[in-house]
């Protein structure tokens, strides 16, 4: 294996040689991200229904693996709100949250989704991610953000019972006002910190302060809900128990959606990073990196990871230039794992809920749907349907994404089967435009001049044939047809057969078929089918200018 190949598969070999000045800046950026990563890891573990310490596990080894193998070295990889919600929702009903079986299911979900991502990256099928369009992702993200906010409200407000019990028997006694104070107070402080100074490690400061107040006031001893004991130490190898085939089958759909949605999270941050640097994004290499990160997370007892948009943005904002910043961030996570776990004992659950809510509010953007509606009502409707189905099918929220993908594919197929076909006329500015829209005269007497803005294949061929034959039947004055073909860049066997039928029909009626601006691939395929043989009823012109000159010299009548 030569050096070029090694650099391709091991991107960390392309990192610049570290200098004192570089490492100083990377250390500052890494500490900034690390101070956010520790509290978010714990909070997102709760969202995924996992033991809280697994959030720290998922922030250590996976982050190192991701940065070493990724082409986007400044992504903040670890637990994220969206992926954690998907995990918790997907496993609901299969086991008790936090139980050993739940952990095994979550680990298998991480390993399987990681294997899927790595495989797709190795075979260079990253283009499949384009199946999830912006409206689908927007609809799903808005719904997921709303579900996350609703799931955190009981802990944030100190609600001791269910919503149903509260509405059935409203009473202030259903609330723990000490938890309410911790939750709302933390939420206000975190929001102010986020707005006034984004790089300030507000989460760790608020959590530390809340833990101190909780300890001083004896919050846990008086029955308050706190994090409790978290084991210290480096994560060990975790081999999950083998599942039944029914359980593997139940994980099939969540595996695909977690792999898809978590990488779309990665893509949104990676594109920003590469746009800023003017470099090309290698989505297949990042798929491999994210897949390996998920696998490593599962094998250390963690859950599926992704790239956090907020932590990635913070890393860039803090001045990170290379992957060293992420390595410094994981160094801080390691310090927390080894020595700081006991300090989290007194942190109230309401504070963790405030951390999640603060992070998720950045995902909730109702105005984004209005913007999409102004651009395309059809695509925005697909986004709204994805939103509604995600809410309606909770906790199986992955059905919303799948329904959106199916709807979008149906729209794509419909548009391919109904391409834009116009009768063209010569506009005063010299361009060929829609004759009916611009009320232009025909290019020549007795001529139907059309242009189809699509490939001539099995999807569009019937529409072109139907349009031309219907015009010939309904307009007695039309005898000849001219197809401006410069917009047709591909033709398949169905398209060739359609062309031959049109040519035969015009020859039978004594008309002439003119082709203008055939592209070479189209011309070659028609020639191989012997569809362009010399015939007085067939005329070929290389450019539209030549075609127009010939048509305008036609005799009247």
XYZ file of C-alpha atoms in Angstrom, residues 140-539:
400
model
C -38.798 15.023 10.890
C -36.431 17.309 12.830
C -39.262 19.652 13.871
C -41.403 16.725 15.020
C -38.504 15.081 16.854
C -37.605 18.357 18.577
C -41.211 18.758 19.725
C -41.317 15.187 21.035
C -38.032 15.699 22.894
C -39.330 18.886 24.504
C -42.532 17.147 25.597
C -40.586 14.179 26.984
C -38.429 16.471 29.138
C -41.243 18.587 30.573
C -42.104 16.252 33.492
C -38.521 16.230 34.789
C -38.056 19.935 34.029
C -41.212 20.931 35.908
C -40.811 18.423 38.740
C -43.994 16.550 37.801
C -44.344 13.526 40.072
C -47.161 11.801 38.205
C -48.379 11.257 34.651
C -49.976 13.922 32.477
C -53.202 11.929 32.483
C -53.338 11.919 36.280
C -52.556 15.639 36.362
C -55.361 16.563 33.973
C -57.773 14.151 35.658
C -57.079 15.585 39.112
C -55.332 18.988 38.824
C -53.356 19.834 41.939
C -50.174 21.670 42.831
C -49.236 18.674 44.956
C -48.354 16.800 41.777
C -45.277 19.021 41.445
C -41.979 19.053 43.316
C -41.301 22.766 43.524
C -37.654 22.238 44.408
C -37.141 20.313 41.144
C -39.183 22.973 39.356
C -36.861 25.661 40.686
C -33.764 23.722 39.637
C -35.197 23.034 36.167
C -36.550 26.486 35.315
C -33.607 28.270 36.924
C -31.122 26.164 34.965
C -33.075 26.677 31.756
C -32.982 30.460 32.159
C -29.246 30.491 32.929
C -28.399 28.144 30.035
C -30.481 30.191 27.599
C -28.833 33.450 28.672
C -25.382 31.879 28.425
C -26.120 30.528 24.955
C -27.327 33.906 23.690
C -24.845 36.214 25.373
C -21.663 34.176 24.949
C -21.916 30.965 22.886
C -18.367 29.829 23.695
C -18.896 30.037 27.459
C -19.186 26.513 28.986
C -22.583 27.312 30.449
C -23.734 23.703 30.752
C -20.878 22.522 32.960
C -21.028 25.705 35.084
C -24.780 25.392 35.632
C -24.515 21.666 36.397
C -21.672 22.263 38.846
C -23.554 25.071 40.545
C -26.754 23.033 40.724
C -24.859 20.061 42.193
C -23.367 22.320 44.868
C -26.737 23.826 45.793
C -28.334 20.360 45.770
C -25.649 19.045 48.130
C -25.822 22.044 50.468
C -29.612 21.884 50.739
C -29.782 18.098 51.075
C -31.985 17.802 48.000
C -31.256 14.098 47.455
C -31.706 13.225 51.144
C -35.175 14.822 51.075
C -36.356 12.641 48.197
C -35.286 14.788 45.285
C -34.504 13.083 41.993
C -30.777 13.248 41.266
C -28.343 11.482 38.933
C -27.010 9.293 41.704
C -23.958 7.072 41.623
C -22.046 6.799 38.336
C -19.205 4.282 37.998
C -15.746 5.689 37.357
C -13.087 4.189 35.143
C -12.201 3.527 31.528
C -14.924 1.678 29.580
C -14.252 -2.007 29.053
C -15.067 -4.266 26.134
C -18.789 -5.020 26.017
C -20.093 -8.034 24.112
C -23.909 -7.878 23.960
C -26.048 -10.939 24.475
C -27.324 -12.637 21.331
C -30.868 -11.629 20.402
C -33.690 -13.717 19.034
C -34.359 -13.523 15.319
C -37.623 -11.710 16.033
C -35.704 -9.058 17.957
C -33.173 -8.692 15.144
C -36.085 -8.309 12.760
C -37.594 -5.604 14.971
C -34.275 -3.736 14.855
C -34.083 -3.803 11.052
C -36.136 -0.670 10.403
C -34.624 1.341 13.299
C -31.143 0.366 12.081
C -31.761 1.858 8.651
C -33.367 5.029 9.998
C -30.706 5.597 12.692
C -27.968 5.117 10.062
C -29.729 7.504 7.686
C -30.833 10.257 10.048
C -27.653 10.263 12.128
C -25.544 10.701 9.019
C -27.767 13.505 7.774
C -26.923 15.212 11.057
C -23.274 14.675 10.181
C -23.750 15.959 6.642
C -25.298 19.247 7.782
C -22.199 20.040 9.861
C -19.627 18.592 7.448
C -20.893 20.678 4.530
C -20.486 23.863 6.559
C -16.938 22.912 7.535
C -15.849 22.183 3.960
C -17.608 25.258 2.552
C -15.653 27.433 4.959
C -12.376 25.798 3.929
C -13.163 25.602 0.213
C -12.525 21.851 0.176
C -14.547 18.979 -1.269
C -16.548 16.867 1.144
C -15.868 13.136 0.931
C -19.194 11.749 2.172
C -18.127 8.132 1.682
C -15.096 8.518 3.962
C -17.243 10.205 6.595
C -19.750 7.353 6.316
C -16.948 4.925 7.104
C -15.786 7.064 10.028
C -19.266 7.448 11.500
C -19.918 3.740 11.051
C -16.714 2.786 12.847
C -17.572 5.248 15.618
C -20.950 3.595 16.165
C -19.387 0.134 16.228
C -16.762 1.244 18.749
C -19.486 2.839 20.869
C -21.447 -0.394 20.953
C -18.388 -2.470 21.832
C -17.678 -0.200 24.810
C -21.246 -0.374 26.117
C -22.424 2.899 24.565
C -25.147 3.700 22.061
C -25.292 5.068 18.508
C -23.462 8.356 18.026
C -23.540 11.088 15.437
C -22.097 14.525 14.762
C -23.685 17.207 16.903
C -24.504 20.350 14.956
C -24.204 22.557 18.034
C -20.865 21.106 19.209
C -19.449 21.139 15.665
C -20.459 24.776 15.244
C -18.975 25.608 18.641
C -15.723 23.877 17.683
C -15.433 26.007 14.542
C -16.453 29.153 16.433
C -13.783 28.477 19.054
C -11.114 28.456 16.340
C -10.450 24.745 15.782
C -8.346 24.070 12.699
C -7.585 20.341 12.874
C -8.658 17.130 14.586
C -6.398 17.886 17.535
C -9.199 19.945 19.101
C -11.428 16.864 19.247
C -8.633 14.804 20.762
C -8.224 17.412 23.497
C -12.008 17.337 24.046
C -11.925 13.566 24.517
C -9.018 14.035 26.922
C -11.321 16.096 29.120
C -13.987 13.373 28.856
C -11.400 10.815 30.004
C -10.510 12.979 33.009
C -14.203 13.171 33.899
C -14.567 9.394 33.596
C -11.583 8.647 35.765
C -11.959 11.212 38.547
C -15.093 13.384 38.306
C -17.996 10.904 38.225
C -18.673 11.153 42.000
C -19.131 14.919 41.625
C -22.214 14.345 39.461
C -24.083 12.435 42.178
C -26.080 15.435 43.446
C -27.021 16.892 40.033
C -30.860 17.078 39.903
C -32.621 15.322 37.011
C -34.407 18.602 36.312
C -31.055 20.186 35.427
C -30.310 17.442 32.897
C -33.731 18.075 31.381
C -32.842 21.769 31.099
C -29.599 20.851 29.282
C -31.574 18.775 26.753
C -34.261 21.423 26.272
C -31.679 24.158 25.719
C -29.898 22.083 23.097
C -33.097 21.038 21.314
C -34.600 24.516 21.045
C -32.028 25.169 18.314
C -33.599 22.380 16.248
C -37.144 23.691 16.538
C -37.638 26.198 13.718
C -41.314 26.519 12.714
C -40.541 29.316 10.230
C -38.497 26.887 8.156
C -41.708 25.251 6.930
C -43.036 28.637 5.835
C -39.865 29.215 3.841
C -40.216 25.817 2.153
C -43.881 26.561 1.397
C -42.894 29.725 -0.443
C -40.426 27.768 -2.590
C -42.519 24.655 -3.362
C -45.923 23.853 -1.896
C -45.775 20.227 -3.024
C -42.418 19.518 -1.374
C -43.420 21.508 1.703
C -46.561 19.346 1.914
C -44.341 16.256 2.000
C -42.394 17.870 4.841
C -45.625 18.628 6.720
C -46.830 15.049 6.170
C -43.507 13.775 7.541
C -43.981 16.026 10.575
C -47.554 14.831 11.185
C -46.744 11.136 10.728
C -43.698 11.366 12.988
C -45.903 12.777 15.757
C -48.760 10.349 15.048
C -46.603 7.205 14.990
C -44.622 8.002 18.157
C -42.816 6.161 19.640
C -42.172 4.431 16.278
C -41.139 7.770 14.848
C -39.029 6.267 12.053
C -42.237 5.680 10.073
C -42.453 9.416 9.517
C -39.085 9.447 7.708
C -39.907 6.358 5.657
C -43.289 7.766 4.643
C -41.609 11.005 3.604
C -39.038 9.128 1.507
C -41.772 7.084 -0.222
C -43.838 10.214 -0.915
C -40.818 12.007 -2.306
C -39.949 9.064 -4.567
C -43.548 9.025 -5.832
C -43.264 12.741 -6.599
C -39.953 12.141 -8.376
C -41.414 9.335 -10.516
C -44.504 11.424 -11.320
C -42.349 14.349 -12.438
C -40.166 12.044 -14.546
C -43.260 10.578 -16.207
C -44.768 14.016 -16.824
C -41.860 16.113 -18.112
C -42.138 19.659 -19.348
C -42.906 19.523 -23.072
C -43.526 22.835 -24.836
C -44.203 24.003 -28.358
C -41.493 26.560 -29.037
C -41.519 29.813 -30.942
C -38.863 32.401 -31.680
C -38.864 35.161 -29.052
C -37.850 38.703 -30.074
C -34.683 38.298 -27.977
C -33.615 35.421 -30.233
C -34.295 32.579 -27.779
C -36.721 29.667 -28.184
C -39.546 29.931 -25.665
C -42.987 28.552 -24.936
C -45.103 29.666 -27.908
C -48.399 29.641 -26.033
C -47.108 31.369 -22.916
C -45.465 34.186 -24.872
C -48.067 34.201 -27.706
C -45.451 33.660 -30.406
C -46.067 32.684 -34.038
C -45.065 29.176 -35.213
C -41.542 28.727 -36.507
C -42.871 27.702 -39.904
C -46.247 26.978 -41.524
C -47.535 23.438 -40.981
C -44.792 22.701 -38.405
C -45.006 21.499 -34.819
C -41.760 22.459 -33.036
C -41.383 20.941 -29.562
C -38.780 20.719 -26.844
C -38.802 18.247 -23.952
C -36.713 19.175 -20.926
C -35.966 15.616 -19.825
C -34.250 12.394 -20.785
C -36.038 10.341 -23.449
C -36.433 7.112 -21.492
C -39.069 4.693 -20.274
C -40.490 7.319 -17.907
C -40.886 10.222 -20.334
C -41.209 8.560 -23.759
C -44.948 7.964 -23.502
C -45.574 11.630 -22.638
C -43.612 12.856 -25.678
C -45.328 10.407 -28.021
C -48.743 11.276 -26.614
C -48.155 15.011 -26.981
C -46.962 14.825 -30.586
C -49.615 12.375 -31.816
C -52.420 14.317 -30.106
C -51.248 17.565 -31.731
C -51.080 15.896 -35.148
C -54.602 14.519 -34.734
C -56.198 17.714 -33.417
C -54.509 20.197 -35.757
C -55.153 19.385 -39.405
C -52.693 22.025 -40.606
C -49.728 20.286 -38.942
C -47.756 17.943 -41.148
C -44.119 18.214 -40.073
C -42.488 17.906 -36.648
C -39.250 19.397 -35.336
C -37.774 18.183 -32.033
C -35.223 20.489 -30.426
C -33.211 17.778 -28.698
C -30.350 19.649 -27.051
C -32.070 19.221 -23.671
C -32.204 15.420 -24.087
C -28.944 14.050 -22.702
C -29.829 10.347 -22.547
C -32.040 7.859 -24.354
C -32.840 4.247 -23.508
C -34.386 1.401 -25.536
C -37.925 2.593 -24.832
C -36.959 6.055 -26.054
C -35.414 4.599 -29.227
C -38.559 2.606 -29.962
C -40.716 5.690 -29.394
C -38.540 7.681 -31.792
C -38.856 4.969 -34.434
C -42.653 4.945 -34.100
C -42.821 8.729 -34.476
C -40.581 8.585 -37.532
C -42.648 5.821 -39.102
C -45.903 7.707 -38.427
C -44.665 10.918 -40.088
C -43.270 9.014 -43.041
C -46.611 7.278 -43.491
C -48.468 10.609 -43.550
C -45.912 12.255 -45.829
C -44.486 14.491 -43.156
C -40.897 15.269 -42.181
C -39.200 14.778 -38.807
C -36.453 17.273 -38.013
C -33.971 16.738 -35.167
C -31.972 19.691 -33.873
C -28.908 19.586 -31.628
C -28.725 15.864 -30.899
C -26.147 15.146 -28.207
C -23.490 12.582 -29.047
C -24.609 9.831 -26.582
C -28.175 10.077 -27.904
C -27.031 10.105 -31.519
C -24.784 7.082 -30.975
C -27.550 5.002 -29.441
C -30.008 5.916 -32.213
C -27.371 5.067 -34.795
C -26.757 1.655 -33.220
C -30.480 0.997 -33.553
C -30.325 2.079 -37.237
C -32.864 4.790 -36.459
C -31.009 7.615 -38.239
C -30.667 6.076 -41.703
C -30.814 8.386 -44.734
C -34.372 9.279 -45.574
C -35.987 12.312 -47.244
C -38.457 12.350 -44.354
C -35.696 12.800 -41.734
C -33.481 15.865 -41.340
